[in-house]
Coordinates of C-alpha atoms and ligand atoms in Angstrom, one line a residue:
M284 CA 44.2 142.9 174.1
Q285 CA 47.2 141.7 176.1
T286 CA 49.4 143.8 178.4
S287 CA 52.4 142.9 180.4
E288 CA 54.0 145.0 183.1
T289 CA 57.3 145.4 184.7
T290 CA 58.6 147.9 187.3
Q291 CA 61.2 150.0 185.5
Q292 CA 64.0 151.7 187.3
D293 CA 63.8 155.5 186.5
S294 CA 67.4 156.5 186.2
P295 CA 69.6 153.6 187.1
D296 CA 72.9 154.8 188.4
S297 CA 75.5 152.0 188.8
S298 CA 74.5 151.5 192.5
E299 CA 70.9 150.7 191.5
L300 CA 71.9 148.2 188.8
S301 CA 72.2 145.1 191.0
D302 CA 68.7 143.6 190.2
L303 CA 66.6 143.2 187.1
P304 CA 63.3 145.0 187.2
Q305 CA 60.8 142.5 188.7
S306 CA 57.9 141.4 186.6
S307 CA 54.6 141.8 188.5
N308 CA 53.7 138.1 188.2
G309 CA 57.0 136.4 189.1
R310 CA 57.7 135.6 185.4
G311 CA 60.9 136.5 183.6
S312 CA 61.2 139.1 180.9
L313 CA 62.7 139.1 177.5
Y314 CA 65.3 141.9 177.0
V315 CA 66.0 142.9 173.4
V316 CA 69.5 144.2 173.7
A317 CA 71.3 146.3 171.0
T318 CA 75.0 145.7 170.8
P319 CA 77.8 147.7 169.0
I320 CA 78.0 147.9 165.2
G321 CA 81.8 148.1 165.3
N322 CA 83.0 150.2 168.2
L323 CA 83.0 148.3 171.5
D324 CA 83.1 151.6 173.4
D325 CA 79.4 151.9 172.4
V326 CA 78.5 149.3 175.1
S327 CA 76.3 151.0 177.7
D328 CA 76.2 150.4 181.4
R329 CA 72.7 149.2 181.1
M330 CA 73.5 146.8 178.4
R331 CA 76.4 145.3 180.4
H332 CA 74.1 145.1 183.5
I333 CA 71.3 143.4 181.7
L334 CA 73.6 140.9 180.0
S335 CA 75.3 140.0 183.2
S336 CA 72.0 139.7 185.2
V337 CA 69.8 137.5 182.9
S338 CA 69.8 133.7 183.2
K339 CA 70.7 133.1 179.6
I340 CA 71.5 135.0 176.4
A341 CA 69.9 134.0 173.0
A342 CA 72.6 135.0 170.5
E343 CA 72.6 134.9 166.7
D344 CA 76.1 133.6 166.7
T345 CA 77.3 132.4 170.1
R346 CA 81.0 132.6 169.2
R347 CA 80.7 136.3 168.2
T348 CA 78.6 137.2 171.3
K349 CA 81.1 135.4 173.6
R350 CA 83.9 137.6 172.2
L351 CA 81.8 140.7 173.2
L352 CA 80.9 139.2 176.6
S353 CA 84.6 138.5 177.3
H354 CA 85.4 142.1 176.4
I355 CA 82.9 143.4 179.0
N356 CA 83.7 140.7 181.6
V357 CA 80.3 139.0 181.5
N358 CA 80.0 135.2 181.6
T359 CA 76.3 134.6 181.3
P360 CA 75.6 131.3 179.3
C361 CA 74.6 131.7 175.7
F362 CA 72.5 129.6 173.3
S363 CA 72.1 130.1 169.6
L364 CA 69.0 131.6 168.0
H365 CA 69.2 132.4 164.4
D366 CA 67.0 132.5 161.3
H367 CA 67.2 128.7 160.8
N368 CA 66.4 127.5 164.4
E369 CA 64.3 130.4 165.8
R370 CA 60.9 128.7 165.5
Q371 CA 62.2 125.5 167.2
K372 CA 63.5 127.5 170.2
L373 CA 60.2 129.4 170.9
D374 CA 58.7 126.9 173.3
Y375 CA 61.9 126.5 175.2
I376 CA 62.3 130.3 175.7
V377 CA 58.7 130.7 176.7
Q378 CA 59.1 127.9 179.2
L379 CA 62.2 129.6 180.7
L380 CA 60.4 133.0 181.0
T381 CA 57.3 131.4 182.5
Q382 CA 59.4 129.7 185.2
G383 CA 60.9 133.1 186.1
D384 CA 64.1 133.2 184.1
S385 CA 64.9 136.4 182.3
I386 CA 66.5 136.1 178.8
A387 CA 68.4 138.6 176.7
L388 CA 68.2 138.5 172.9
V389 CA 71.2 139.8 171.0
S390 CA 72.2 139.7 167.3
D391 CA 75.7 139.8 165.8
A392 CA 75.6 143.6 165.7
G393 CA 73.2 146.4 166.3
T394 CA 69.5 146.1 167.2
P395 CA 67.9 142.6 167.0
L396 CA 65.0 142.3 164.5
I397 CA 66.4 145.1 162.3
S398 CA 67.4 142.9 159.3
D399 CA 68.2 140.4 162.0
P400 CA 66.5 137.4 163.8
G401 CA 64.0 137.9 166.6
Y402 CA 60.7 138.8 165.1
P403 CA 59.0 135.4 165.7
L404 CA 60.3 135.3 169.2
V405 CA 59.2 138.8 170.2
N406 CA 55.8 138.2 168.6
R407 CA 55.3 134.9 170.5
V408 CA 56.5 136.2 173.8
R409 CA 54.1 139.2 173.6
N410 CA 51.3 136.9 172.6
E411 CA 52.0 134.9 175.7
G412 CA 51.5 138.0 177.8
L413 CA 55.1 138.0 178.9
A414 CA 57.2 141.2 179.2
V415 CA 59.5 142.3 176.3
I416 CA 61.8 145.1 177.3
P417 CA 64.0 147.1 174.9
V418 CA 67.6 148.0 175.8
P419 CA 68.2 150.5 173.1
G420 CA 71.6 151.2 171.5
P421 CA 73.4 151.1 168.1
C422 CA 71.5 150.6 164.9
A423 CA 73.3 151.1 161.5
L424 CA 70.3 152.7 159.8
I425 CA 69.6 155.2 162.5
S426 CA 73.3 156.1 162.9
A427 CA 73.5 156.7 159.2
L428 CA 70.3 158.7 159.0
S429 CA 71.5 160.9 161.9
V430 CA 74.6 162.0 160.0
A431 CA 73.5 161.8 156.3
G432 CA 72.1 165.4 156.0
L433 CA 69.0 164.0 154.2
P434 CA 65.4 164.7 155.3
S435 CA 64.7 162.6 158.4
D436 CA 61.1 163.5 159.0
R437 CA 59.9 160.6 156.8
F438 CA 62.0 157.6 155.8
L439 CA 61.4 154.2 154.5
F440 CA 63.8 151.4 155.6
E441 CA 64.0 148.7 153.0
G442 CA 66.7 146.5 154.5
F443 CA 68.6 144.4 151.9
L444 CA 67.6 144.6 148.2
P445 CA 66.7 141.3 146.4
A446 CA 69.8 139.4 145.4
K447 CA 68.6 138.7 141.8
A448 CA 69.3 141.5 139.4
S449 CA 65.8 141.5 137.7
A450 CA 64.0 141.5 141.1
R451 CA 66.3 144.2 142.4
Q452 CA 65.6 146.4 139.4
S453 CA 61.8 146.1 139.6
Y454 CA 61.9 146.6 143.4
L455 CA 63.8 149.9 142.9
T456 CA 61.6 151.0 140.1
A457 CA 58.6 150.6 142.3
L458 CA 60.2 153.0 144.8
A459 CA 61.1 155.7 142.3
E460 CA 58.2 158.0 143.2
E461 CA 58.6 157.6 147.0
T462 CA 59.1 161.0 148.5
G463 CA 60.5 159.9 151.9
T464 CA 64.2 159.2 152.3
L465 CA 65.0 155.6 151.3
I466 CA 67.4 153.5 153.4
F467 CA 69.0 150.2 152.3
Y468 CA 71.5 147.9 153.8
E469 CA 74.2 146.7 151.4
S470 CA 77.3 144.5 151.3
S471 CA 80.7 145.0 149.7
H472 CA 80.0 142.4 146.9
R473 CA 76.9 144.2 145.7
I474 CA 77.3 147.9 146.4
K475 CA 78.4 148.8 142.9
Q476 CA 75.7 146.8 141.2
S477 CA 73.0 148.3 143.5
L478 CA 74.2 151.8 142.7
A479 CA 74.1 151.1 139.0
D480 CA 70.5 149.8 139.5
M481 CA 69.6 152.9 141.4
Q482 CA 70.9 155.0 138.6
L483 CA 68.5 153.2 136.2
A484 CA 65.5 153.4 138.6
F485 CA 66.0 156.9 140.0
G486 CA 67.9 158.8 137.3
E487 CA 71.4 160.1 137.3
N488 CA 70.9 163.1 139.6
R489 CA 69.2 161.6 142.6
H490 CA 71.2 162.6 145.7
I491 CA 72.7 159.6 147.6
V492 CA 74.6 159.1 150.8
I493 CA 76.8 156.1 151.4
A494 CA 77.6 155.5 155.1
R495 CA 80.4 152.9 155.2
E496 CA 82.0 151.1 158.2
L497 CA 80.2 153.3 160.8
T498 CA 81.9 153.6 164.2
K499 CA 84.9 151.7 162.8
T500 CA 88.4 152.7 161.7
F501 CA 87.5 153.3 158.1
E502 CA 84.3 155.1 158.7
T503 CA 83.4 157.1 155.5
I504 CA 80.4 159.1 154.6
L505 CA 80.2 159.8 150.8
T506 CA 77.6 162.1 149.4
G507 CA 76.7 163.1 145.8
S508 CA 74.6 162.2 142.8
V509 CA 74.4 158.5 142.0
V510 CA 76.7 159.0 139.0
E511 CA 79.3 160.8 141.1
L512 CA 79.3 158.1 143.7
I513 CA 79.7 155.3 141.1
E514 CA 82.7 157.2 139.8
I515 CA 84.3 157.4 143.3
L516 CA 83.8 153.7 143.9
D517 CA 85.2 152.9 140.4
Q518 CA 88.3 155.0 141.1
D519 CA 89.0 153.9 144.7
H520 CA 88.4 150.2 145.3
N521 CA 88.7 150.6 149.1
Q522 CA 85.4 152.5 149.0
S523 CA 83.7 149.2 148.1
K524 CA 85.0 147.4 151.1
G525 CA 83.1 146.9 154.4
E526 CA 79.5 147.3 155.5
F527 CA 77.2 150.0 154.0
V528 CA 74.0 151.9 154.6
V529 CA 72.8 153.5 151.4
L530 CA 70.4 156.5 151.8
V531 CA 68.6 158.0 148.9
H532 CA 66.9 161.4 148.8
G533 CA 63.2 160.9 148.2
A534 CA 61.6 161.9 144.9
E535 CA 60.4 165.5 144.5
K536 CA 56.7 165.8 145.3
K537 CA 54.7 166.6 142.2
Q538 CA 52.7 169.8 141.9
S539 CA 49.5 167.8 141.8
D540 CA 50.3 166.4 145.3
L541 CA 49.2 169.7 146.7
T542 CA 45.7 169.5 148.2
P543 CA 43.0 171.5 146.5
E544 CA 42.6 173.4 149.8
S545 CA 46.2 174.5 149.9
R546 CA 46.2 175.5 146.3
K547 CA 43.1 177.5 146.8
L548 CA 44.4 179.3 149.9
A549 CA 47.8 180.0 148.3
R550 CA 46.1 181.6 145.2
L551 CA 43.8 183.6 147.4
L552 CA 46.6 184.9 149.6
N553 CA 48.7 185.6 146.5
E554 CA 46.1 188.1 145.3
H555 CA 47.1 190.4 148.3
L556 CA 50.6 189.2 149.3
P557 CA 53.9 188.4 147.6
G558 CA 54.2 184.8 146.5
K559 CA 56.8 183.8 149.1
Q560 CA 54.7 185.1 151.9
A561 CA 51.5 183.4 150.6
A562 CA 53.5 180.1 150.2
K563 CA 54.9 180.4 153.8
I564 CA 51.4 181.0 155.4
T565 CA 49.9 178.2 153.3
A566 CA 52.7 175.8 154.2
E567 CA 52.2 176.5 157.9
M568 CA 48.4 176.0 157.6
Y569 CA 48.5 172.7 155.7
G570 CA 51.9 171.2 156.6
E571 CA 53.1 171.4 152.9
K572 CA 56.6 172.3 151.7
K573 CA 56.7 176.1 151.1
N574 CA 59.0 175.8 148.1
R575 CA 56.4 173.5 146.4
I576 CA 53.7 176.0 147.0
Y577 CA 55.8 178.9 145.8
Q578 CA 56.7 176.9 142.7
Y579 CA 53.0 176.2 142.1
L580 CA 52.2 179.9 142.4
L581 CA 54.9 180.8 139.9
E582 CA 53.6 178.3 137.4
D583 CA 50.0 179.3 138.1
N584 CA 50.8 183.0 137.5
E585 CA 52.5 182.2 134.2
Q586 CA 49.3 180.6 132.8
Ligands
LIG1184 N1 70.7 144.7 163.2 C1 71.7 145.6 162.6 C2 71.4 147.0 162.9 O1 70.8 147.3 163.9 O2 71.8 147.9 162.1 C3 71.8 145.2 161.1 C4 72.1 143.8 160.8 S1 72.2 143.4 159.1 C5 72.4 141.7 159.1 C6 73.9 143.9 158.7 C7 73.9 145.1 157.7 O3 73.8 146.3 158.5 C8 75.2 145.3 157.0 O4 75.3 144.5 155.8 C9 75.2 146.7 156.7 O5 74.4 147.0 155.5 C10 74.6 147.3 157.9 N2 75.6 147.6 158.9 C11 75.9 147.0 160.0 N3 76.9 147.6 160.7 C12 77.3 148.6 159.9 C13 78.3 149.6 160.0 N4 79.2 149.6 161.1 N5 78.4 150.5 159.0 C14 77.6 150.5 158.0 N6 76.6 149.6 157.8 C15 76.5 148.7 158.8

């Protein structure tokens, strides 16, 4: 087991933000810093502070990051770290950290590593026993989920779907029975095709939410059945422009998903109590959905 420690500041007000937290062994830390997904007002004080205090910033696209840095008056030097050079840069970054330099990792937008570069770096730095510190902030999937009105207790983030049509269709078909909310990233040139594939895989009535251009001027949240959303995009071409998070309501749980214990308790209670009450108590006991249990009792009583 490997651990690394840093002394965190509890609640940094701006007067306390002059130094980075010191690592316990004089080595630098890797800060994984989330940046805005469209609205530059989402820059936090802590993000600005960390970006201005580290020795260097590893950026997915240095030109893009420099625009952000100039907006927030930070002039820390940047170097590039993207999918195609990440592995070559690992030794260099570990060396900087070991000699006491702290580094920030940023991607083009949102949280690094979330459909973005950074996993090999974070993995390596942790394996070296060096500190990796999150600086949380915007993330398109979490922003979309927070406003979608879909169940958020269980969700499965799938990132981008495969580019090839046949691979995409079989990928979606394999997800058809998943009961948690499904979340995908999508681009303007494939959004319509992906919706058509979802119609095939999940049926016409599956409820879908499309979160487009979050935090930007043309932010739009569309909700409806997959068929309704395809129609909206067909009628209004502007709705296919920009960046998208697509969220899909999970599949309904099947009756047989109820555990034998919950079915037994529900039936027993239903001998003395109304079905709704029996379902409510059983749901509380076993953490099941009360509507599913109620439905089960109705069907059981019909037999
Ligand atoms: N790391 C980023 C994050 O934390 O969300 C995601 C990077 S991924 C390369 C880019 C994809 O994220 C876009 O194609 C889109 O699907 C989604 N995305 C990013 N910004 C968005 C926004 N403002 N509105 C909707 N979707 C967005």
